[in-house]
Short mmCIF file of C-alpha atoms in Angstrom, two decimals:
data_model
loop_
_atom_site.label_atom_id
_atom_site.label_comp_id
_atom_site.label_asym_id
_atom_site.label_seq_id
_atom_site.Cartn_x
_atom_site.Cartn_y
_atom_site.Cartn_z
CA MET F 1 -60.13 -38.71 -25.77
CA PHE F 2 -59.27 -39.10 -29.33
CA CYS F 3 -55.49 -38.49 -30.49
CA PRO F 4 -55.81 -36.64 -33.80
CA GLU F 5 -52.22 -37.59 -34.53
CA CYS F 6 -52.28 -41.58 -34.19
CA GLY F 7 -55.94 -42.07 -33.44
CA SER F 8 -55.40 -43.53 -30.04
CA THR F 9 -58.18 -43.03 -27.57
CA ASP F 10 -56.75 -44.96 -24.42
CA LYS F 11 -53.65 -43.06 -23.73
CA GLU F 12 -52.71 -40.36 -21.34
CA MET F 13 -53.31 -36.77 -22.94
CA VAL F 14 -50.80 -34.09 -23.12
CA GLY F 15 -52.74 -30.98 -24.38
CA ASP F 16 -54.29 -32.09 -27.65
CA ILE F 17 -52.31 -35.05 -28.53
CA CYS F 18 -51.12 -38.44 -26.45
CA ILE F 19 -48.35 -38.93 -24.52
CA ASP F 20 -46.47 -41.02 -27.06
CA CYS F 21 -47.24 -38.42 -29.98
CA PHE F 22 -46.13 -35.79 -27.65
CA LEU F 23 -42.52 -37.55 -26.62
CA LYS F 24 -41.82 -38.18 -30.29
CA GLU F 25 -41.09 -34.27 -30.99
CA PHE F 26 -40.53 -33.42 -27.39
CA GLN F 27 -36.84 -32.42 -26.37
CA MET F 28 -35.95 -32.06 -22.89
CA ILE F 29 -33.25 -29.37 -23.36
CA GLU F 30 -32.39 -26.90 -26.28
CA LEU F 31 -28.41 -26.35 -26.70
CA PRO F 32 -26.91 -24.57 -29.47
CA ARG F 33 -25.20 -26.20 -32.21
CA ARG F 34 -21.99 -24.06 -31.56
CA ILE F 35 -21.11 -22.12 -28.37
CA GLU F 36 -18.34 -19.28 -28.55
CA VAL F 37 -16.39 -18.27 -25.31
CA GLN F 38 -13.58 -15.48 -25.30
CA ILE F 39 -10.74 -15.99 -23.16
CA CYS F 40 -7.89 -13.68 -22.34
CA SER F 41 -4.86 -15.48 -23.80
CA HIS F 42 -2.76 -13.56 -21.02
CA CYS F 43 -4.48 -14.42 -17.77
CA ASN F 44 -7.20 -16.82 -18.73
CA SER F 45 -9.96 -14.92 -17.75
CA LYS F 46 -13.35 -15.24 -19.44
CA LEU F 47 -16.21 -12.92 -21.02
CA GLU F 48 -19.76 -13.85 -19.42
CA GLU F 49 -22.80 -12.10 -20.13
CA GLY F 50 -20.67 -8.98 -21.02
CA LYS F 51 -18.31 -9.09 -17.99
CA TRP F 52 -14.85 -10.54 -17.50
CA SER F 53 -14.30 -12.65 -14.77
CA ASP F 54 -11.02 -12.82 -12.86
CA GLU F 55 -11.39 -16.34 -11.97
CA PHE F 56 -8.59 -18.33 -13.15
CA LEU F 57 -9.81 -21.86 -14.80
CA PRO F 58 -8.19 -24.65 -16.63
CA GLU F 59 -9.47 -24.77 -20.29
CA ASP F 60 -11.51 -27.71 -19.95
CA GLU F 61 -13.49 -26.24 -16.82
CA ILE F 62 -14.27 -23.28 -18.95
CA ILE F 63 -15.65 -25.80 -21.86
CA TYR F 64 -17.85 -27.22 -19.17
CA ARG F 65 -18.97 -24.10 -17.82
CA ALA F 66 -19.86 -22.61 -21.38
CA LEU F 67 -22.02 -25.91 -21.68
CA GLU F 68 -23.96 -25.47 -18.46
CA ARG F 69 -24.79 -21.91 -19.30
CA ASN F 70 -26.26 -22.77 -22.74
CA ILE F 71 -28.34 -25.52 -21.83
CA LYS F 72 -32.17 -24.69 -21.52
CA ILE F 73 -34.25 -27.45 -19.62
CA ALA F 74 -38.04 -27.72 -20.73
CA ASP F 75 -40.50 -26.86 -17.78
CA GLU F 76 -42.09 -30.50 -18.36
CA VAL F 77 -38.59 -32.36 -17.24
CA SER F 78 -38.10 -33.29 -13.56
CA ASN F 79 -35.41 -35.27 -11.85
CA GLU F 80 -33.01 -34.88 -14.79
CA ALA F 81 -29.51 -36.04 -14.86
CA ILE F 82 -27.05 -34.37 -17.26
CA ASN F 83 -23.69 -35.62 -18.43
CA LEU F 84 -21.25 -33.35 -19.97
CA GLU F 85 -18.42 -34.83 -22.16
CA ILE F 86 -15.75 -33.40 -24.25
CA ASP F 87 -15.22 -35.73 -27.25
CA GLN F 88 -12.00 -34.14 -28.66
CA ILE F 89 -10.11 -30.83 -28.79
CA LYS F 90 -9.06 -29.51 -32.12
CA GLY F 91 -7.01 -26.13 -32.03
CA THR F 92 -9.50 -23.97 -30.49
CA ILE F 93 -12.46 -25.99 -31.03
CA ALA F 94 -13.87 -28.58 -28.46
CA ASN F 95 -16.40 -31.45 -29.99
CA CYS F 96 -18.78 -32.25 -27.12
CA TYR F 97 -21.98 -34.30 -26.21
CA VAL F 98 -24.56 -34.01 -23.63
CA GLU F 99 -26.48 -36.70 -22.32
CA VAL F 100 -29.83 -36.09 -20.37
CA VAL F 101 -31.85 -38.50 -18.77
CA GLY F 102 -35.09 -37.25 -17.12
CA GLU F 103 -38.93 -37.80 -16.44
CA VAL F 104 -41.54 -35.91 -18.71
CA HIS F 105 -45.07 -36.54 -17.44
CA GLY F 106 -43.98 -39.84 -15.56
CA VAL F 107 -42.07 -41.35 -18.39
CA GLU F 108 -38.34 -41.72 -18.23
CA ILE F 109 -36.41 -40.64 -21.59
CA GLU F 110 -32.90 -40.23 -22.60
CA GLU F 111 -31.72 -37.58 -25.13
CA THR F 112 -27.93 -36.92 -26.49
CA HIS F 113 -27.21 -33.79 -28.13
CA ASP F 114 -23.83 -32.66 -30.39
CA THR F 115 -22.38 -29.16 -30.19
CA GLU F 116 -19.00 -27.52 -30.15
CA VAL F 117 -17.26 -25.05 -28.29
CA LYS F 118 -14.98 -22.49 -30.11
CA ILE F 119 -12.38 -20.72 -27.74
CA LEU F 120 -11.74 -17.34 -29.12
CA LYS F 121 -8.34 -15.85 -27.76
CA THR F 122 -8.51 -12.20 -27.11
CA VAL F 123 -7.01 -9.58 -24.39
CA CYS F 124 -9.34 -8.64 -21.34
CA PRO F 125 -9.40 -4.96 -20.94
CA THR F 126 -7.27 -5.41 -17.71
CA CYS F 127 -4.46 -7.14 -19.50
CA SER F 128 -4.76 -4.62 -22.32
CA LYS F 129 -4.03 -2.00 -19.77
CA MET F 130 -1.18 -3.60 -18.63
CA GLN F 131 0.67 -4.12 -21.90
CA SER F 132 -0.08 -0.40 -22.46
CA GLY F 133 1.76 0.56 -19.11
CA TYR F 134 -1.59 1.96 -17.97
CA TYR F 135 -1.15 3.52 -14.45
CA GLU F 136 -3.84 5.40 -12.38
CA THR F 137 -1.84 6.49 -9.41
CA VAL F 138 1.57 7.96 -9.03
CA VAL F 139 3.45 7.52 -5.41
CA GLN F 140 5.89 10.06 -4.85
CA PHE F 141 8.66 9.23 -2.34
CA ARG F 142 10.22 12.49 -0.98
CA ALA F 143 12.24 13.67 2.22
CA ASP F 144 11.57 16.92 3.87
CA THR F 145 14.59 19.26 3.16
CA ARG F 146 17.00 16.43 3.15
CA GLU F 147 18.44 13.72 0.56
CA ILE F 148 17.08 10.40 0.83
CA LYS F 149 19.81 7.87 1.41
CA ALA F 150 20.50 5.13 -0.92
CA GLU F 151 19.62 2.36 1.70
CA GLU F 152 16.08 3.93 2.33
CA TYR F 153 15.53 4.01 -1.64
CA ALA F 154 16.45 0.39 -1.55
CA GLN F 155 14.06 -0.16 1.37
CA ALA F 156 11.27 1.69 -0.17
CA ASP F 157 11.59 -0.37 -3.52
CA GLU F 158 11.28 -3.58 -1.07
CA ILE F 159 8.22 -2.05 0.43
CA VAL F 160 6.73 -1.50 -2.85
CA GLU F 161 7.48 -4.73 -4.40
CA ARG F 162 6.18 -6.68 -1.28
CA THR F 163 3.03 -4.62 -1.24
CA LEU F 164 2.00 -5.38 -4.97
CA ASN F 165 2.78 -8.87 -4.54
CA LYS F 166 0.21 -9.19 -1.88
CA GLN F 167 -2.26 -6.78 -3.22
CA SER F 168 -2.28 -8.81 -6.68
CA LYS F 169 -4.10 -11.55 -5.24
CA ARG F 170 -6.99 -9.48 -5.43
CA ASP F 171 -6.09 -6.56 -7.70
CA LYS F 172 -5.02 -7.60 -11.13
CA LEU F 173 -3.67 -3.95 -11.66
CA ALA F 174 -1.32 -4.16 -8.50
CA TYR F 175 1.84 -3.83 -10.80
CA CYS F 176 4.44 -1.04 -10.95
CA PRO F 177 5.12 -0.17 -15.07
CA GLN F 178 7.68 2.23 -14.31
CA ILE F 179 9.86 4.12 -11.69
CA ALA F 180 11.18 7.38 -12.40
CA LYS F 181 14.20 8.19 -10.35
CA LEU F 182 14.49 12.14 -9.92
CA LYS F 183 16.73 14.04 -8.04
CA GLU F 184 14.04 15.08 -5.49
CA GLY F 185 13.03 11.32 -5.15
CA TYR F 186 11.46 8.40 -6.67
CA ASP F 187 8.02 8.10 -8.46
CA TYR F 188 6.28 5.05 -8.46
CA TYR F 189 3.82 4.41 -11.07
CA ILE F 190 1.03 2.09 -9.78
CA GLY F 191 -1.76 0.33 -12.16
CA SER F 192 -4.58 0.87 -9.69
CA PHE F 193 -5.77 3.75 -7.20
CA LYS F 194 -6.15 1.33 -4.35
CA SER F 195 -3.12 -0.56 -4.69
CA GLY F 196 -1.18 2.91 -5.16
CA LYS F 197 -2.66 4.08 -1.84
CA LYS F 198 -1.75 0.66 -0.03
CA VAL F 199 1.95 1.21 -1.22
CA ALA F 200 1.74 4.93 0.27
CA GLU F 201 0.37 3.92 3.42
CA ASN F 202 2.94 1.38 3.78
CA LEU F 203 5.83 3.73 3.14
CA ALA F 204 4.52 6.10 5.74
CA GLU F 205 4.02 3.18 8.15
CA GLU F 206 7.87 2.40 7.66
CA PHE F 207 9.45 5.84 7.28
CA GLY F 208 6.83 8.16 8.85
CA GLY F 209 5.77 11.36 7.18
CA ILE F 210 2.94 12.97 5.79
CA ILE F 211 0.65 11.41 3.01
CA LYS F 212 -1.24 14.08 0.90
CA GLU F 213 -3.31 13.18 -2.59
CA SER F 214 -3.53 15.38 -5.57
CA PRO F 215 -6.15 14.26 -8.58
CA ARG F 216 -5.21 15.78 -11.88
CA LEU F 217 -7.67 15.96 -14.56
CA ILE F 218 -5.89 13.91 -17.77
CA SER F 219 -8.85 13.46 -20.33
CA GLU F 220 -12.59 13.01 -20.58
CA ASP F 221 -14.49 10.00 -21.26
CA LYS F 222 -16.34 10.80 -24.62
CA SER F 223 -19.05 8.28 -23.95
CA THR F 224 -20.07 9.61 -20.37
CA GLY F 225 -18.59 13.20 -20.52
CA LYS F 226 -17.07 12.58 -17.13
CA GLY F 227 -13.51 13.70 -16.16
CA LEU F 228 -10.75 10.76 -16.14
CA TYR F 229 -8.26 11.47 -13.25
CA ARG F 230 -5.13 10.17 -12.22
CA ILE F 231 -3.97 10.58 -8.62
CA TRP F 232 -0.79 11.60 -7.43
CA ILE F 233 0.17 10.82 -3.62
CA SER F 234 3.24 12.26 -1.94
CA VAL F 235 4.62 10.55 0.63
CA ARG F 236 7.00 13.11 2.20
CA ILE F 237 9.21 11.29 5.17
CA PRO F 238 10.71 13.59 8.03
CA GLU F 239 13.77 15.51 8.06
CA PHE F 240 14.77 13.56 11.28
CA GLU F 241 15.43 9.81 11.57
CA ILE F 242 15.86 7.48 14.44
CA ASN F 243 18.27 8.93 17.12
CA ASP F 244 18.30 12.10 15.69
CA PHE F 245 17.69 14.97 18.05
CA ILE F 246 14.39 17.41 17.58
CA ARG F 247 12.96 20.14 19.56
CA TYR F 248 9.20 20.07 20.24
CA GLU F 249 7.13 22.37 22.51
CA ASP F 250 10.66 23.81 23.92
CA LYS F 251 11.60 20.06 24.87
CA ILE F 252 14.88 18.70 23.36
CA MET F 253 14.22 14.92 22.46
CA GLN F 254 15.83 12.06 20.95
CA VAL F 255 13.82 10.17 18.29
CA LYS F 256 13.49 6.66 19.33
CA SER F 257 10.35 5.23 16.89
CA ILE F 258 8.76 6.83 13.68
CA SER F 259 5.32 5.57 12.49
CA LYS F 260 2.76 6.81 9.93
CA SER F 261 0.82 8.48 12.74
CA SER F 262 3.13 9.63 15.59
CA LEU F 263 6.87 9.35 16.58
CA VAL F 264 8.25 8.63 20.19
CA GLY F 265 10.98 11.25 21.46
CA VAL F 266 12.80 10.89 24.92
CA ASP F 267 13.51 13.90 26.56
CA ILE F 268 17.23 13.98 27.11
CA ILE F 269 16.94 16.10 30.16
CA THR F 270 14.17 14.10 32.17
CA ASP F 271 14.56 10.90 30.13
CA LYS F 272 10.56 10.85 29.78
CA ALA F 273 9.05 9.45 26.67
CA HIS F 274 6.66 11.51 24.66
CA ASN F 275 4.41 10.44 21.83
CA ILE F 276 4.01 13.23 19.26
CA PRO F 277 1.44 13.12 16.29
CA MET F 278 2.92 13.13 12.96
CA LYS F 279 0.23 15.56 11.75
CA ASN F 280 2.49 17.92 13.75
CA MET F 281 5.67 17.44 12.09
CA GLU F 282 6.13 20.91 10.52
CA ASN F 283 6.21 22.05 14.36
CA ILE F 284 9.06 19.86 15.03
CA GLU F 285 12.57 21.04 14.64
CA LEU F 286 15.77 18.98 13.70
CA VAL F 287 18.42 20.19 15.84
CA LYS F 288 21.10 17.50 15.67
CA LYS F 289 21.87 14.29 13.66
CA GLU F 290 22.93 11.29 15.21
CA SER F 291 26.22 11.43 13.55
CA GLU F 292 26.93 14.62 15.72
CA ILE F 293 27.09 12.70 18.84
CA GLU F 294 30.37 13.03 20.60
CA THR F 295 32.68 11.24 23.38
CA ALA F 296 34.29 12.92 26.22
CA MET F 297 36.56 11.44 28.94
CA ILE F 298 35.42 11.58 32.53
CA ILE F 299 37.92 13.25 34.70
CA SER F 300 36.52 12.82 38.21
CA LYS F 301 33.06 12.50 39.80
CA SER F 302 31.08 13.39 43.24
CA PRO F 303 27.64 12.21 43.99
CA SER F 304 26.18 15.31 42.56
CA THR F 305 28.27 16.25 39.80
CA ILE F 306 30.41 14.55 37.07
CA GLN F 307 33.43 16.43 35.56
CA ILE F 308 34.23 15.64 31.84
CA LEU F 309 37.09 17.14 29.35
CA ASP F 310 34.82 19.26 26.52
CA PRO F 311 35.80 17.48 22.95
CA SER F 312 35.90 20.91 21.39
CA ASP F 313 38.32 22.80 23.31
CA TYR F 314 39.41 20.39 25.97
CA SER F 315 38.08 22.64 28.87
CA THR F 316 36.87 20.83 31.99
CA VAL F 317 32.88 20.94 32.50
CA ASP F 318 31.13 20.26 35.40
CA LEU F 319 27.60 18.57 34.85
CA GLU F 320 24.65 17.34 37.10
CA MET F 321 24.98 13.58 38.07
CA LYS F 322 22.28 11.46 36.82
CA ASP F 323 21.55 7.85 38.28
CA GLU F 324 22.51 6.27 35.03
CA PHE F 325 25.88 7.75 35.16
CA LYS F 326 26.85 6.64 38.85
CA ASP F 327 28.50 3.40 37.74
CA LYS F 328 30.92 5.38 35.17
CA ASN F 329 34.48 5.75 36.45
CA ALA F 330 37.30 8.52 35.88
CA GLY F 331 39.03 7.60 32.97
CA GLU F 332 35.98 6.20 30.98
CA GLU F 333 34.46 7.64 27.92
CA ILE F 334 30.99 9.13 27.78
CA ASN F 335 28.48 10.03 25.02
CA LEU F 336 27.23 13.69 24.76
CA ILE F 337 25.27 15.93 22.26
CA LYS F 338 26.28 19.60 22.40
CA ILE F 339 23.36 21.95 21.23
CA ASN F 340 23.30 25.68 21.49
CA ASN F 341 26.82 25.38 23.51
CA TYR F 342 25.05 23.26 26.23
CA ILE F 343 26.50 19.82 27.01
CA TYR F 344 23.93 17.20 27.37
CA LEU F 345 25.11 13.68 28.42
CA LEU F 346 23.55 10.40 26.56
CA ASN F 347 22.87 7.06 28.24
#
């Protein structure tokens, strides 16, 4: 066939022209002369195709990926090998070149393209929220009809910090911009709902209690018309604590452990352990605090009874002997708790 551009009649034809004339104008790749990349100046995340990537990358890797993303390879190219190089970086502009070796219709050719990548420093939406003190959830740490102790507040602070540190590996809004220290308890303001919920679960796991969520409408998204909500999560820990004495289903028990789902109480008469669901907390009555445990002196004992001196009026009281007290001797002290004027000996 006849090539209309060079007149050749003995060369391979590509379309209406010969291979040589085709390759003179052919470009294996298309690459913009200038590429712009938006990078968050706080967390180094980058904007790609309208979405922010949370993946942390060094600046040179961001530049290489921007080059790769903007290279378009022609369909006729096969067995291509692409080499990316950063020539120099001046301020926010990186001067780069791209070398390409490939085959086009059986002919190996090489191309070099120059371009520049400009880094545009900005602030991603997440970091913007963090700077403004944005929060989605308030975790309210409260106690049921008692004051929270200083050591409990310190423990709660540690749980919140530990939880958020762990959550921050997968949630950038796992942070606490504010703690409101109120008379009735602490309010922890948490950046994201999912991390706030995890904080509440870990507080309940440590202290026990009831978790309740309460969404509140704060505004409306003008673009969608949907309501914007914040979630208040209440963690209400029990009035009783470990080693306190409670009444549940006509049994007097000493609390031995507390979790978010249940507590274990030991019947002070039978020494039998009972697992009580925490959802029944409203049916649990605190009858005595651990601090109200008293000591009494043993006056005498027999195989069936043990006689003590009542610490309130120093009268003698005969109580049923239990196996765990058989090694006790007269003159020794023994722990007891008095509930409704009845004395219970404690092991």
